[in-house]
Coordinates of C-alpha atoms in Angstrom, one line a residue:
X1 CA -24.8 26.7 -86.0
X2 CA -22.7 29.9 -86.1
X3 CA -23.9 33.5 -86.2
X4 CA -23.6 35.1 -89.6
X5 CA -24.2 38.8 -89.0
X6 CA -25.2 41.5 -86.7
X7 CA -29.0 41.9 -86.6
X8 CA -30.5 45.0 -88.2
X9 CA -31.1 48.0 -86.0
X10 CA -34.9 47.4 -85.9
X11 CA -34.3 44.1 -84.1
X12 CA -32.6 46.0 -81.2
X13 CA -35.9 47.2 -79.9
X14 CA -36.3 44.4 -77.4
X15 CA -32.9 43.9 -75.7
X16 CA -31.7 40.7 -74.2
X17 CA -32.7 40.2 -70.5
X18 CA -29.0 40.0 -69.6
X19 CA -28.1 43.5 -71.1
X20 CA -24.6 42.2 -71.7
X21 CA -24.3 41.6 -75.4
X22 CA -25.5 42.5 -78.9
X23 CA -27.9 40.5 -81.0
X24 CA -26.3 38.4 -83.7
X25 CA -28.4 36.9 -86.5
X26 CA -28.5 33.1 -86.4
X27 CA -30.8 32.9 -89.4
X28 CA -33.7 34.5 -91.2
X29 CA -36.6 33.0 -93.1
X30 CA -39.4 34.8 -95.0
X31 CA -41.5 34.8 -91.8
X32 CA -39.1 35.2 -88.9
X33 CA -35.6 35.4 -87.7
X34 CA -33.6 34.0 -84.8
X35 CA -31.1 36.2 -82.9
X36 CA -28.4 35.0 -80.6
X37 CA -27.1 37.2 -77.7
X38 CA -23.3 37.5 -77.7
X39 CA -23.4 38.0 -74.0
X40 CA -25.4 35.1 -72.5
X41 CA -25.6 32.8 -75.5
X42 CA -29.4 32.8 -75.4
X43 CA -31.7 33.4 -78.3
X44 CA -34.7 35.6 -79.3
X45 CA -37.3 35.3 -82.0
X46 CA -37.4 38.4 -84.3
X47 CA -39.8 40.0 -84.5
X48 CA -40.9 39.1 -81.1
X49 CA -44.7 38.4 -80.9
X50 CA -44.9 40.6 -77.8
X51 CA -42.9 43.8 -77.0
X52 CA -44.3 44.7 -73.6
X53 CA -45.6 42.6 -70.6
X54 CA -48.7 44.7 -70.3
X55 CA -50.1 43.1 -73.5
X56 CA -49.5 39.5 -72.3
X57 CA -53.0 38.8 -71.0
X58 CA -54.8 40.1 -74.1
X59 CA -52.3 38.4 -76.5
X60 CA -52.5 34.9 -74.9
X61 CA -56.2 35.1 -74.3
X62 CA -56.8 35.8 -78.0
X63 CA -54.1 33.3 -79.1
X64 CA -55.6 30.4 -77.2
X65 CA -59.2 31.4 -78.2
X66 CA -58.1 31.2 -81.9
X67 CA -56.2 28.0 -81.3
X68 CA -59.1 26.1 -79.8
X69 CA -58.7 22.7 -78.1
X70 CA -57.4 19.7 -79.8
X71 CA -58.5 16.2 -78.7
X72 CA -55.0 15.7 -77.3
X73 CA -54.9 18.8 -75.2
X74 CA -58.5 18.2 -74.0
X75 CA -57.4 14.9 -72.5
X76 CA -55.6 15.1 -69.1
X77 CA -54.8 11.4 -69.5
X78 CA -52.9 12.0 -72.8
X79 CA -51.1 15.1 -71.8
X80 CA -48.6 14.2 -69.2
X81 CA -46.4 17.1 -68.2
X82 CA -42.7 16.8 -68.8
X83 CA -42.3 17.8 -65.1
X84 CA -42.7 14.1 -64.2
X85 CA -39.6 13.2 -66.3
X86 CA -37.7 15.8 -64.2
X87 CA -38.8 14.2 -61.0
X88 CA -37.4 10.9 -62.2
X89 CA -34.0 12.5 -63.0
X90 CA -33.7 14.7 -59.9
X91 CA -34.0 12.8 -56.6
X92 CA -34.1 15.9 -54.4
X93 CA -37.5 17.0 -55.8
X94 CA -40.3 16.1 -53.4
X95 CA -42.8 13.5 -54.7
X96 CA -45.6 15.2 -52.7
X97 CA -45.9 17.9 -50.0
X98 CA -48.0 20.6 -48.6
X99 CA -48.2 23.5 -51.2
X100 CA -47.3 23.7 -54.9
X101 CA -48.0 26.3 -57.6
X102 CA -48.1 25.8 -61.3
X103 CA -47.2 29.2 -62.9
X104 CA -48.6 29.3 -66.4
X105 CA -50.9 26.4 -65.7
X106 CA -52.8 26.5 -69.0
X107 CA -55.6 24.0 -68.9
X108 CA -54.5 22.9 -65.4
X109 CA -53.7 19.3 -66.3
X110 CA -50.5 19.4 -64.3
X111 CA -52.4 20.8 -61.3
X112 CA -54.8 17.8 -61.4
X113 CA -51.8 15.4 -61.7
X114 CA -50.1 17.0 -58.7
X115 CA -53.2 16.8 -56.6
X116 CA -53.6 13.1 -57.6
X117 CA -49.9 12.6 -56.7
X118 CA -50.6 13.6 -53.1
X119 CA -50.0 17.4 -52.9
X120 CA -52.3 18.9 -50.3
X121 CA -52.7 22.4 -51.8
X122 CA -52.3 23.1 -55.5
X123 CA -52.6 26.6 -57.0
X124 CA -52.6 27.3 -60.7
X125 CA -52.2 30.8 -62.3
X126 CA -52.3 31.8 -66.0
X127 CA -52.5 35.1 -67.9
X128 CA -54.8 33.6 -70.6
X129 CA -58.5 34.2 -69.7
X130 CA -59.4 31.6 -72.3
X131 CA -57.3 28.8 -70.7
X132 CA -58.3 29.6 -67.1
X133 CA -62.0 29.6 -68.0
X134 CA -61.5 26.3 -69.8
X135 CA -59.5 24.9 -66.8
X136 CA -62.2 25.9 -64.3
X137 CA -64.8 24.1 -66.3
X138 CA -62.8 20.9 -66.3
X139 CA -61.5 21.1 -62.7
X140 CA -64.2 23.1 -60.8
X141 CA -62.8 22.3 -57.4
X142 CA -59.2 23.6 -58.2
X143 CA -57.7 26.8 -57.0
X144 CA -57.1 28.5 -60.4
X145 CA -56.6 32.2 -60.9
X146 CA -56.3 34.6 -63.8
X147 CA -53.1 36.6 -63.6
X148 CA -50.0 36.2 -61.4
X149 CA -49.3 34.6 -58.0
X150 CA -49.6 38.0 -56.5
X151 CA -53.2 38.0 -57.6
X152 CA -53.9 34.5 -56.1
X153 CA -54.3 33.2 -52.6
X154 CA -50.7 32.2 -52.4
X155 CA -48.7 33.7 -49.5
X156 CA -45.0 34.6 -49.5
X157 CA -42.7 31.8 -48.2
X158 CA -45.5 29.2 -48.4
X159 CA -44.6 27.0 -51.4
X160 CA -42.7 23.7 -51.2
X161 CA -42.6 23.6 -55.0
X162 CA -43.2 25.9 -57.9
X163 CA -43.3 24.7 -61.5
X164 CA -43.1 26.7 -64.8
X165 CA -43.6 24.2 -67.6
X166 CA -43.1 25.9 -71.1
X167 CA -43.6 29.4 -69.8
X168 CA -40.3 31.3 -69.5
X169 CA -40.0 31.4 -73.3
X170 CA -43.2 33.4 -73.5
X171 CA -42.0 36.2 -71.1
X172 CA -41.0 39.6 -72.4
X173 CA -39.4 40.3 -69.0
X174 CA -38.2 36.9 -67.7
X175 CA -35.7 38.2 -65.1
X176 CA -38.3 40.6 -63.5
X177 CA -41.0 37.8 -63.4
X178 CA -38.7 35.2 -61.9
X179 CA -37.3 37.6 -59.3
X180 CA -40.9 38.4 -58.3
X181 CA -41.7 34.7 -57.9
X182 CA -38.8 33.9 -55.5
X183 CA -40.6 35.3 -52.5
X184 CA -43.3 32.7 -52.7
X185 CA -40.9 29.7 -52.1
X186 CA -40.3 28.4 -48.6
X187 CA -36.7 28.2 -47.4
X188 CA -36.5 24.6 -48.4
X189 CA -38.7 24.9 -51.5
X190 CA -37.8 24.0 -55.1
X191 CA -38.4 25.8 -58.4
X192 CA -38.6 23.9 -61.7
X193 CA -38.5 25.5 -65.1
X194 CA -38.9 23.7 -68.4
X195 CA -38.4 25.2 -71.8
X196 CA -37.2 24.2 -75.3
X197 CA -33.5 23.3 -75.4
X198 CA -31.4 25.3 -77.8
X199 CA -28.5 22.9 -77.1
X200 CA -30.6 20.0 -78.3
X201 CA -29.9 17.6 -81.1
X202 CA -33.2 18.6 -82.7
X203 CA -32.0 22.3 -83.1
X204 CA -28.5 21.3 -84.1
X205 CA -29.9 19.1 -86.9
X206 CA -33.1 20.9 -87.9
X207 CA -32.2 24.5 -87.3
X208 CA -34.9 26.8 -88.8
X209 CA -37.0 23.7 -89.5
X210 CA -37.5 23.1 -85.8
X211 CA -40.6 25.4 -86.0
X212 CA -42.7 23.4 -83.5
X213 CA -40.4 24.3 -80.6
X214 CA -39.1 27.6 -81.9
X215 CA -42.7 28.6 -82.3
X216 CA -42.1 32.2 -83.6
X217 CA -45.8 33.0 -83.3
X218 CA -45.7 32.7 -79.5
X219 CA -42.1 32.4 -78.1
X220 CA -39.8 35.3 -77.4
X221 CA -36.6 34.2 -75.6
X222 CA -35.1 30.7 -76.0
X223 CA -32.5 29.2 -73.8
X224 CA -29.4 27.0 -73.6
X225 CA -28.6 25.4 -70.3
X226 CA -26.0 28.1 -69.6
X227 CA -28.3 31.0 -70.4
X228 CA -31.1 29.6 -68.4
X229 CA -28.8 29.1 -65.4
X230 CA -27.6 32.7 -65.7
X231 CA -31.2 34.0 -65.9
X232 CA -32.1 32.2 -62.7
X233 CA -29.0 33.3 -60.9
X234 CA -29.6 36.9 -62.1
X235 CA -33.1 36.6 -60.6
X236 CA -31.7 35.6 -57.3
X237 CA -32.2 31.8 -57.4
X238 CA -29.6 29.2 -56.5
X239 CA -29.5 26.6 -59.3
X240 CA -29.3 23.0 -58.1
X241 CA -29.0 21.3 -61.5
X242 CA -29.9 21.6 -65.2
X243 CA -30.6 18.8 -67.7
X244 CA -32.7 17.7 -70.6
X245 CA -35.5 15.4 -71.5
X246 CA -35.6 13.2 -74.5
X247 CA -38.8 12.6 -76.5
X248 CA -40.2 9.1 -76.8
X249 CA -39.2 7.5 -80.1
X250 CA -41.7 7.4 -82.9
X251 CA -42.6 3.8 -83.5
X252 CA -42.3 2.1 -87.0
X253 CA -46.0 1.3 -86.8
X254 CA -46.7 5.0 -86.4
X255 CA -44.7 5.8 -89.6
X256 CA -46.6 3.0 -91.5
X257 CA -49.9 4.4 -90.3
X258 CA -49.1 7.8 -91.7
X259 CA -47.9 6.5 -95.0
X260 CA -50.9 4.2 -95.3
X261 CA -53.2 7.2 -94.7
X262 CA -51.5 9.0 -97.6
X263 CA -49.6 11.4 -95.3
X264 CA -46.2 10.9 -96.9
X265 CA -45.2 14.5 -96.3
X266 CA -46.0 14.1 -92.6
X267 CA -44.0 10.9 -92.4
X268 CA -41.0 12.6 -94.0
X269 CA -41.3 15.5 -91.5
X270 CA -41.6 13.1 -88.6
X271 CA -38.5 11.2 -89.9
X272 CA -36.5 14.5 -89.8
X273 CA -37.7 15.0 -86.2
X274 CA -36.5 11.5 -85.3
X275 CA -33.1 12.0 -86.7
X276 CA -32.8 15.1 -84.5
X277 CA -33.9 13.0 -81.6
X278 CA -31.3 10.3 -82.4
X279 CA -28.6 12.9 -82.6
X280 CA -29.8 14.4 -79.3
X281 CA -29.4 11.0 -77.6
X282 CA -25.9 10.7 -79.0
X283 CA -24.8 14.1 -77.6
X284 CA -27.0 13.9 -74.5
X285 CA -29.2 16.8 -75.3
X286 CA -33.0 16.3 -75.5
X287 CA -35.5 18.8 -76.9
X288 CA -36.7 19.9 -73.5
X289 CA -34.4 21.7 -71.1
X290 CA -35.0 21.9 -67.4
X291 CA -33.5 23.7 -64.4
X292 CA -34.1 23.0 -60.7
X293 CA -33.3 25.8 -58.3
X294 CA -33.8 26.9 -54.7
X295 CA -34.8 30.3 -53.4
X296 CA -31.3 31.5 -52.7
X297 CA -30.4 34.2 -50.2

């Protein structure tokens, strides 16, 4: 998908984190636009739902309060973090250890899964008061904190693992946040970031119709493997590897169930998603991007 024009001046208000290129307009719809940075190759939603990091707590507290809890999200058994797919693909990641932190833990399902997997100390932090309060009710014995790692009990140099699952795309200042997180990793610790993959077959096929992952109501910066690697390196990390995760195929029985229920429109929408998934498997680019990194020097 090629850029078609330079974005209007109003879109320049929030510069790219790399500060090395100009915004090019990838596309515009009636409700939002997608910009691509000519420097790092990453993307940004326009207008961005957030303009300053100071408003993050209020924005995401209100956002998740409005969203409520679906039956799927309310079930820890049904919501398995994509992190576990990364563990299968990257042998150097520890299966269990002493201390781990989930940054942007949401409802803390991953925290519970990490504890069940054998991690001795699990810390979760999130800027959404709504989600932290919900998580504490579900997991009252967990170490969960509103805010950042600096506001938790986590000590610098103490973590064997740090996970950010679907968080970096929500940050107004990703380089600053990531640079601040480095100090919490031990010398041998690993950092794992997961985010929507703008190299994916889904985006290549669906483009502006990939709204579930573009999420213009909540996401700010979106990444390719190259731009995510550059972001982590700018923040001081040493990147071990990047890769992608493919979504599980939608079964024929699931299509038939939708059609039988009268949801023909939903079945057609799902079919488009599946074509994107098939193309992603062909080119080796699933809808979720991951990067594994070390603390660096």
